[in-house]
Structure formats: structure tokens, C-alpha cells
Amino acid sequence: MVTGERVRDVTFPSVDVVLSGTFAGPASRDPAPGVVMVGGSGPSDRTNDNFFPPIQRGLVEAGFAVLSYDKRGVGSSSGDWLAGTIDDFAADAAAALDFLSCQPGVQAETTGLFGHSEGGWVVLRVAARGNVPWVVTNGCPGMTPAAQDRYALATALQAIAGITPHDVEVTLAAYDQLVEAGRRGADFDEATQLVGSFSIPASVEVLFGEYWSETDENLWEFTKRKQDHDPIPDVLRLRCPHLATFGGADELVPVADSIGLFAAAACHAERHPRATLTVELFPHADHRVQVHGGTALVPGYVETLVRWITERRDASSQS
């Protein structure tokens, strides 16, 4: 906690749930820009597994008001994230934005969205639909979840000692069959039978077994709904500046491909003139822009966020 900051637990309604979170603002009552922080995939709470607090502290120290919240069905929020969709999560993020914008001392016109990983897809959808002054994504894939997960699996396979190209090919082919099963609407029993029919190489049995052992019927149905979400149509509809940050050593997201997809969308003839794209790449940082396997953010990350958001705020006040 920053000395002198204002911190309180809050609740606010979304379409069909009540969300709980934490509001943190600077001690000064001077009007402050706001930042809504949206977590990544799975049962992410208001801290996003302790990734958010150091970013939040840095933003509050720089004079920003920050709101983070438990995903629906997580922590103190009602609902069930496994029953949700990207649209549901976007509705929740929009509700958080409305709530923060209405808080005393928060400048609604300069209050925007920060989304990590899956949260990037969520905030891009909100920004594509509404009047959002700016949006920040961190480690957000520029492709579908199915394509991103395939990349993550391929990266994990390559790290296995003694694995052969054939083993990688067979395992990825099995993954592709699961994706196609989801596309044709296969239920969990059919998917389980399909997995049982795979001839997974011994070198990757443990890895693939861990992947599937975490899947139950609810997660399978959620995965089917989400796997072909394409963020680029939302990126094309943006009407505000977009900062995309990445760790150069991210093993979960194809960073170069994602940057290329975002850049191609930014060059589209029908892109709104206010929808600028800024990319910040932090070499050697991972998916959470942390370095050397630790929990510390890469040096300069929070400062980059503060500088970019401040520049957008100043540009808005001068227009």
C-alpha cells in the first residue's frame, strides 16, 4: 500500500452479477485519471495472482485512481466465469469502467482500461463498442485462443529434453483434433474418448496428461465457446489509442505474430484516425513482463504505462 493512498473494497453491479473489487486512489483529492485493471484467463481475482499490485502501486503513486476486481464467480464476485463468454467479461469490464468513472475525484473523460492476456481481448471488445479514451493490453495475443494455446503447447514441447520433431508433430496433431472436435460441438464424453484414442509419445505423456486432467465438462464447454474468438475485428473498430505491451521472452503468446496482426489492423484504410497503435516490447521479460523467473516487473514497465497514459490525457485536454 502506498502511504496516504485511499483504498477501499467496493461492489458494483454488472448485467447479471455483482462484482467485488478494490479501489485505490492517491491521497490528493485533485481530479485523477482512472485505470480499470482486467485480469487474465481462468479464475483471476482482483490481484491476478499478485501480478497487479505492483502495477497498481506505481499508478497510484503517479496520481492515478485504480480499480481491479474479482472475475465473476471468483473471490467475492457472484456468478460463474465458466458459464461466461468474452461478451460477458466485456460487460463486466464496462460496468467497472462506469463505476470508476463516477467516483469522486476521478476524471471520467481520461479513465481507460488495462487488460492482461485474455483481459486484453476483453478490454479491446469494450473499447471497440464504447466511448473509451484509451486502452492498454499486456501480453494480449493477436490471434484466437486456439492458435495461441497451440503456440504455448509447441513451446512447452520444445523444452522437453530428448523430444523429437516427430513427437512434437504427433502431439500437435492431437491438439488440432481436439480443437476440431470443439468446433463441431463434441460434448465432453466424446472429447474424452478422443483423447483416449490418441497415441501420445511417451516423452510427452506427462505434459499432455496434465493438460487434459485439468479439463472437466464445464471447462470443455467454456473452451469450445472461446477457442475461435478473433480479436482483430475489435481492433479494427477501435476509436481510441491502443498501447500493446509484450515481454520478448513470453512463452505463451507468439509475440512477433501478435505485433504484426495489430500493426496490420492499424494500417487498415478504415481505421479511425484516433486509433493509434503504440507497441512496447521488453526484451527478456515473460508473459507477465517479469524477468529471470522472478516476480519483479521488468525495470521501466510501470513508468512506460504512466508516461503513455499521461500523454494521452494531456493530448485529450488540448483537443
GROMACS .gro file of C-alpha atoms in nm:
model
  319
    1MET     CA    1   0.000   0.000   0.000
    2VAL     CA    2   0.121   0.350  -0.081
    3THR     CA    3   0.145   0.577   0.223
    4GLY     CA    4  -0.151   0.814   0.233
    5GLU     CA    5  -0.343   0.650  -0.050
    6ARG     CA    6  -0.716   0.595  -0.036
    7VAL     CA    7  -0.801   0.224  -0.054
    8ARG     CA    8  -1.137   0.058  -0.007
    9ASP     CA    9  -1.322  -0.256  -0.106
   10VAL     CA   10  -1.613  -0.190  -0.339
   11THR     CA   11  -1.901  -0.372  -0.505
   12PHE     CA   12  -2.087  -0.278  -0.821
   13PRO     CA   13  -2.345  -0.442  -1.046
   14SER     CA   14  -2.291  -0.575  -1.394
   15VAL     CA   15  -2.562  -0.714  -1.622
   16ASP     CA   16  -2.639  -1.031  -1.427
   17VAL     CA   17  -2.381  -1.039  -1.146
   18VAL     CA   18  -2.246  -0.827  -0.862
   19LEU     CA   19  -1.871  -0.775  -0.880
   20SER     CA   20  -1.634  -0.705  -0.593
   21GLY     CA   21  -1.304  -0.528  -0.616
   22THR     CA   22  -1.059  -0.281  -0.470
   23PHE     CA   23  -1.044   0.091  -0.539
   24ALA     CA   24  -0.715   0.269  -0.477
   25GLY     CA   25  -0.659   0.639  -0.533
   26PRO     CA   26  -0.397   0.898  -0.446
   27ALA     CA   27  -0.428   1.081  -0.115
   28SER     CA   28  -0.484   1.408  -0.300
   29ARG     CA   29  -0.843   1.490  -0.390
   30ASP     CA   30  -0.732   1.657  -0.713
   31PRO     CA   31  -0.904   1.516  -1.024
   32ALA     CA   32  -0.722   1.199  -1.131
   33PRO     CA   33  -0.734   0.978  -1.440
   34GLY     CA   34  -0.862   0.628  -1.368
   35VAL     CA   35  -0.743   0.284  -1.472
   36VAL     CA   36  -0.958  -0.030  -1.468
   37MET     CA   37  -0.743  -0.344  -1.450
   38VAL     CA   38  -0.890  -0.659  -1.608
   39GLY     CA   39  -0.735  -0.996  -1.528
   40GLY     CA   40  -0.637  -1.285  -1.749
   41SER     CA   41  -0.776  -1.632  -1.812
   42GLY     CA   42  -0.908  -1.872  -1.553
   43PRO     CA   43  -1.033  -1.779  -1.207
   44SER     CA   44  -0.848  -1.448  -1.186
   45ASP     CA   45  -0.912  -1.236  -0.879
   46ARG     CA   46  -0.854  -0.865  -0.824
   47THR     CA   47  -0.479  -0.921  -0.783
   48ASN     CA   48  -0.449  -1.151  -1.086
   49ASP     CA   49  -0.240  -1.389  -0.874
   50ASN     CA   50  -0.039  -1.096  -0.732
   51PHE     CA   51   0.060  -0.961  -1.073
   52PHE     CA   52  -0.150  -0.644  -1.042
   53PRO     CA   53  -0.047  -0.494  -0.702
   54PRO     CA   54   0.296  -0.356  -0.804
   55ILE     CA   55   0.144  -0.203  -1.118
   56GLN     CA   56  -0.141  -0.061  -0.911
   57ARG     CA   57   0.101   0.089  -0.660
   58GLY     CA   58   0.305   0.253  -0.933
   59LEU     CA   59  -0.004   0.400  -1.097
   60VAL     CA   60  -0.140   0.536  -0.767
   61GLU     CA   61   0.199   0.688  -0.682
   62ALA     CA   62   0.185   0.862  -1.020
   63GLY     CA   63  -0.154   1.012  -0.935
   64PHE     CA   64  -0.396   0.765  -1.092
   65ALA     CA   65  -0.705   0.607  -0.940
   66VAL     CA   66  -0.717   0.230  -0.997
   67LEU     CA   67  -0.993  -0.030  -0.981
   68SER     CA   68  -0.935  -0.404  -1.003
   69TYR     CA   69  -1.199  -0.667  -0.941
   70ASP     CA   70  -1.264  -1.036  -0.895
   71LYS     CA   71  -1.384  -1.208  -1.211
   72ARG     CA   72  -1.744  -1.327  -1.194
   73GLY     CA   73  -1.761  -1.635  -0.972
   74VAL     CA   74  -1.420  -1.566  -0.818
   75GLY     CA   75  -1.344  -1.425  -0.474
   76SER     CA   76  -1.637  -1.213  -0.359
   77SER     CA   77  -1.799  -1.170  -0.702
   78SER     CA   78  -2.118  -1.356  -0.786
   79GLY     CA   79  -2.177  -1.564  -1.097
   80ASP     CA   80  -1.968  -1.829  -1.270
   81TRP     CA   81  -1.683  -1.746  -1.505
   82LEU     CA   82  -1.703  -2.091  -1.664
   83ALA     CA   83  -2.056  -2.008  -1.781
   84GLY     CA   84  -1.938  -1.679  -1.929
   85THR     CA   85  -1.827  -1.552  -2.268
   86ILE     CA   86  -1.598  -1.277  -2.388
   87ASP     CA   87  -1.910  -1.063  -2.418
   88ASP     CA   88  -2.000  -1.133  -2.055
   89PHE     CA   89  -1.650  -1.041  -1.941
   90ALA     CA   90  -1.665  -0.727  -2.156
   91ALA     CA   91  -1.995  -0.629  -1.993
   92ASP     CA   92  -1.826  -0.667  -1.653
   93ALA     CA   93  -1.528  -0.455  -1.759
   94ALA     CA   94  -1.764  -0.187  -1.895
   95ALA     CA   95  -1.952  -0.188  -1.564
   96ALA     CA   96  -1.620  -0.145  -1.380
   97LEU     CA   97  -1.530   0.145  -1.608
   98ASP     CA   98  -1.865   0.314  -1.542
   99PHE     CA   99  -1.826   0.262  -1.168
  100LEU     CA  100  -1.474   0.404  -1.154
  101SER     CA  101  -1.563   0.697  -1.378
  102CYS     CA  102  -1.837   0.800  -1.132
  103GLN     CA  103  -1.614   0.805  -0.825
  104PRO     CA  104  -1.541   1.143  -0.664
  105GLY     CA  105  -1.213   1.285  -0.783
  106VAL     CA  106  -1.189   1.061  -1.090
  107GLN     CA  107  -1.178   1.220  -1.436
  108ALA     CA  108  -1.423   1.017  -1.639
  109GLU     CA  109  -1.300   1.156  -1.969
  110THR     CA  110  -0.946   1.027  -1.909
  111THR     CA  111  -1.033   0.694  -1.745
  112GLY     CA  112  -0.940   0.390  -1.952
  113LEU     CA  113  -0.878   0.016  -1.950
  114PHE     CA  114  -0.579  -0.213  -1.886
  115GLY     CA  115  -0.622  -0.580  -1.979
  116HIS     CA  116  -0.373  -0.859  -1.919
  117SER     CA  117  -0.362  -1.161  -2.153
  118GLU     CA  118  -0.726  -1.276  -2.201
  119GLY     CA  119  -0.817  -0.948  -2.035
  120GLY     CA  120  -0.668  -0.779  -2.341
  121TRP     CA  121  -0.933  -0.938  -2.562
  122VAL     CA  122  -1.193  -0.821  -2.311
  123VAL     CA  123  -1.085  -0.457  -2.299
  124LEU     CA  124  -1.046  -0.442  -2.677
  125ARG     CA  125  -1.409  -0.552  -2.711
  126VAL     CA  126  -1.522  -0.284  -2.466
  127ALA     CA  127  -1.318  -0.017  -2.642
  128ALA     CA  128  -1.447  -0.123  -2.983
  129ARG     CA  129  -1.806  -0.075  -2.865
  130GLY     CA  130  -1.793   0.229  -2.643
  131ASN     CA  131  -1.653   0.571  -2.572
  132VAL     CA  132  -1.321   0.474  -2.414
  133PRO     CA  133  -1.038   0.732  -2.421
  134TRP     CA  134  -0.754   0.477  -2.433
  135VAL     CA  135  -0.684   0.108  -2.391
  136VAL     CA  136  -0.374  -0.086  -2.280
  137THR     CA  137  -0.317  -0.456  -2.339
  138ASN     CA  138  -0.038  -0.662  -2.188
  139GLY     CA  139   0.062  -0.997  -2.335
  140CYS     CA  140  -0.256  -0.999  -2.541
  141PRO     CA  141  -0.248  -1.243  -2.833
  142GLY     CA  142  -0.341  -1.100  -3.170
  143MET     CA  143  -0.491  -1.434  -3.272
  144THR     CA  144  -0.753  -1.679  -3.148
  145PRO     CA  145  -0.721  -1.870  -2.819
  146ALA     CA  146  -0.691  -2.193  -3.018
  147ALA     CA  147  -0.393  -2.058  -3.213
  148GLN     CA  148  -0.233  -1.906  -2.903
  149ASP     CA  149  -0.273  -2.226  -2.699
  150ARG     CA  150  -0.120  -2.426  -2.984
  151TYR     CA  151   0.182  -2.199  -2.976
  152ALA     CA  152   0.210  -2.235  -2.598
  153LEU     CA  153   0.190  -2.614  -2.628
  154ALA     CA  154   0.455  -2.618  -2.902
  155THR     CA  155   0.684  -2.403  -2.688
  156ALA     CA  156   0.639  -2.634  -2.389
  157LEU     CA  157   0.710  -2.938  -2.607
  158GLN     CA  158   1.034  -2.790  -2.736
  159ALA     CA  159   1.155  -2.753  -2.378
  160ILE     CA  160   1.132  -3.128  -2.310
  161ALA     CA  161   1.474  -3.290  -2.310
  162GLY     CA  162   1.520  -3.550  -2.583
  163ILE     CA  163   1.195  -3.477  -2.766
  164THR     CA  164   1.198  -3.547  -3.140
  165PRO     CA  165   1.034  -3.347  -3.420
  166HIS     CA  166   0.805  -3.647  -3.476
  167ASP     CA  167   0.690  -3.636  -3.113
  168VAL     CA  168   0.608  -3.267  -3.149
  169GLU     CA  169   0.421  -3.325  -3.473
  170VAL     CA  170   0.212  -3.610  -3.330
  171THR     CA  171   0.123  -3.415  -3.016
  172LEU     CA  172   0.023  -3.101  -3.203
  173ALA     CA  173  -0.186  -3.312  -3.440
  174ALA     CA  174  -0.369  -3.449  -3.137
  175TYR     CA  175  -0.428  -3.095  -3.014
  176ASP     CA  176  -0.563  -2.997  -3.357
  177GLN     CA  177  -0.809  -3.287  -3.343
  178LEU     CA  178  -0.937  -3.163  -3.007
  179VAL     CA  179  -0.987  -2.814  -3.148
  180GLU     CA  180  -1.181  -2.952  -3.443
  181ALA     CA  181  -1.390  -3.163  -3.205
  182GLY     CA  182  -1.482  -2.846  -3.021
  183ARG     CA  183  -1.574  -2.672  -3.346
  184ARG     CA  184  -1.817  -2.946  -3.442
  185GLY     CA  185  -1.977  -2.930  -3.098
  186ALA     CA  186  -1.844  -3.253  -2.946
  187ASP     CA  187  -1.953  -3.299  -2.585
  188PHE     CA  188  -1.712  -3.378  -2.303
  189ASP     CA  189  -1.765  -3.754  -2.323
  190GLU     CA  190  -1.679  -3.756  -2.692
  191ALA     CA  191  -1.375  -3.538  -2.630
  192THR     CA  192  -1.260  -3.771  -2.352
  193GLN     CA  193  -1.294  -4.071  -2.579
  194LEU     CA  194  -1.098  -3.888  -2.846
  195VAL     CA  195  -0.816  -3.815  -2.603
  196GLY     CA  196  -0.813  -4.181  -2.503
  197SER     CA  197  -0.762  -4.278  -2.867
  198PHE     CA  198  -0.451  -4.064  -2.910
  199SER     CA  199  -0.112  -4.232  -2.939
  200ILE     CA  200   0.076  -3.971  -2.741
  201PRO     CA  201   0.454  -4.024  -2.741
  202ALA     CA  202   0.595  -4.137  -2.408
  203SER     CA  203   0.818  -3.830  -2.392
  204VAL     CA  204   0.514  -3.600  -2.365
  205GLU     CA  205   0.261  -3.819  -2.184
  206VAL     CA  206   0.304  -3.628  -1.859
  207LEU     CA  207   0.269  -3.286  -2.022
  208PHE     CA  208  -0.038  -3.378  -2.226
  209GLY     CA  209  -0.187  -3.569  -1.934
  210GLU     CA  210  -0.157  -3.264  -1.710
  211TYR     CA  211  -0.321  -3.050  -1.979
  212TRP     CA  212  -0.624  -3.277  -2.012
  213SER     CA  213  -0.651  -3.370  -1.642
  214GLU     CA  214  -0.741  -3.008  -1.565
  215THR     CA  215  -1.034  -3.020  -1.808
  216ASP     CA  216  -1.383  -3.112  -1.690
  217GLU     CA  217  -1.720  -3.075  -1.860
  218ASN     CA  218  -1.764  -2.709  -1.763
  219LEU     CA  219  -1.414  -2.611  -1.874
  220TRP     CA  220  -1.457  -2.803  -2.200
  221GLU     CA  221  -1.779  -2.615  -2.279
  222PHE     CA  222  -1.612  -2.284  -2.191
  223THR     CA  223  -1.315  -2.366  -2.413
  224LYS     CA  224  -1.544  -2.452  -2.703
  225ARG     CA  225  -1.719  -2.115  -2.674
  226LYS     CA  226  -1.397  -1.916  -2.657
  227GLN     CA  227  -1.148  -2.100  -2.878
  228ASP     CA  228  -1.219  -1.916  -3.203
  229HIS     CA  229  -1.253  -1.565  -3.064
  230ASP     CA  230  -1.067  -1.335  -3.305
  231PRO     CA  231  -0.961  -1.001  -3.152
  232ILE     CA  232  -0.877  -0.834  -3.483
  233PRO     CA  233  -1.235  -0.727  -3.573
  234ASP     CA  234  -1.244  -0.543  -3.239
  235VAL     CA  235  -0.903  -0.390  -3.306
  236LEU     CA  236  -1.027  -0.267  -3.643
  237ARG     CA  237  -1.323  -0.095  -3.474
  238LEU     CA  238  -1.115   0.090  -3.215
  239ARG     CA  239  -1.172   0.463  -3.188
  240CYS     CA  240  -0.906   0.533  -2.930
  241PRO     CA  241  -0.527   0.496  -2.884
  242HIS     CA  242  -0.401   0.145  -2.805
  243LEU     CA  243  -0.081   0.061  -2.618
  244ALA     CA  244   0.021  -0.303  -2.662
  245THR     CA  245   0.297  -0.421  -2.427
  246PHE     CA  246   0.477  -0.754  -2.451
  247GLY     CA  247   0.758  -0.945  -2.290
  248GLY     CA  248   1.008  -1.055  -2.551
  249ALA     CA  249   1.056  -1.392  -2.378
  250ASP     CA  250   0.684  -1.470  -2.350
  251GLU     CA  251   0.647  -1.849  -2.389
  252LEU     CA  252   0.266  -1.841  -2.401
  253VAL     CA  253   0.199  -1.587  -2.676
  254PRO     CA  254   0.351  -1.559  -3.027
  255VAL     CA  255   0.466  -1.204  -2.973
  256ALA     CA  256   0.603  -1.123  -3.319
  257ASP     CA  257   0.290  -1.255  -3.489
  258SER     CA  258   0.066  -1.065  -3.247
  259ILE     CA  259   0.251  -0.738  -3.311
  260GLY     CA  260   0.222  -0.799  -3.684
  261LEU     CA  261  -0.152  -0.857  -3.664
  262PHE     CA  262  -0.209  -0.546  -3.451
  263ALA     CA  263   0.010  -0.340  -3.685
  264ALA     CA  264  -0.172  -0.464  -3.996
  265ALA     CA  265  -0.504  -0.368  -3.838
  266ALA     CA  266  -0.367  -0.025  -3.750
  267CYS     CA  267  -0.279   0.029  -4.118
  268HIS     CA  268  -0.629  -0.056  -4.238
  269ALA     CA  269  -0.783   0.216  -4.454
  270GLU     CA  270  -1.099   0.232  -4.243
  271ARG     CA  271  -0.921   0.254  -3.908
  272HIS     CA  272  -1.042   0.552  -3.702
  273PRO     CA  273  -0.786   0.838  -3.706
  274ARG     CA  274  -0.772   0.842  -3.324
  275ALA     CA  275  -0.695   0.470  -3.310
  276THR     CA  276  -0.318   0.496  -3.294
  277LEU     CA  277  -0.107   0.195  -3.203
  278THR     CA  278   0.196   0.203  -2.975
  279VAL     CA  279   0.393  -0.116  -2.914
  280GLU     CA  280   0.636  -0.152  -2.624
  281LEU     CA  281   0.846  -0.469  -2.621
  282PHE     CA  282   1.053  -0.557  -2.314
  283PRO     CA  283   1.334  -0.799  -2.407
  284HIS     CA  284   1.393  -1.095  -2.175
  285ALA     CA  285   1.061  -1.035  -1.992
  286ASP     CA  286   0.798  -1.308  -1.975
  287HIS     CA  287   0.420  -1.311  -2.017
  288ARG     CA  288   0.383  -1.104  -1.701
  289VAL     CA  289   0.668  -0.871  -1.801
  290GLN     CA  290   0.877  -1.022  -1.522
  291VAL     CA  291   1.240  -1.123  -1.560
  292HIS     CA  292   1.467  -1.413  -1.474
  293GLY     CA  293   1.188  -1.630  -1.340
  294GLY     CA  294   1.120  -1.389  -1.055
  295THR     CA  295   0.821  -1.182  -0.956
  296ALA     CA  296   0.968  -0.837  -1.012
  297LEU     CA  297   0.843  -0.637  -1.307
  298VAL     CA  298   1.097  -0.557  -1.574
  299PRO     CA  299   1.255  -0.217  -1.500
  300GLY     CA  300   1.071   0.070  -1.664
  301TYR     CA  301   0.740  -0.109  -1.718
  302VAL     CA  302   0.521   0.097  -1.486
  303GLU     CA  303   0.699   0.414  -1.595
  304THR     CA  304   0.611   0.329  -1.955
  305LEU     CA  305   0.244   0.291  -1.865
  306VAL     CA  306   0.241   0.617  -1.670
  307ARG     CA  307   0.412   0.811  -1.947
  308TRP     CA  308   0.187   0.680  -2.223
  309ILE     CA  309  -0.140   0.730  -2.034
  310THR     CA  310  -0.032   1.077  -1.923
  311GLU     CA  311   0.047   1.171  -2.283
  312ARG     CA  312  -0.298   1.054  -2.392
  313ARG     CA  313  -0.458   1.254  -2.109
  314ASP     CA  314  -0.266   1.567  -2.199
  315ALA     CA  315  -0.346   1.529  -2.568
  316SER     CA  316  -0.715   1.489  -2.484
  317SER     CA  317  -0.721   1.804  -2.269
  318GLN     CA  318  -0.563   2.006  -2.550
  319SER     CA  319  -0.801   1.889  -2.822
   0.00000   0.00000   0.00000
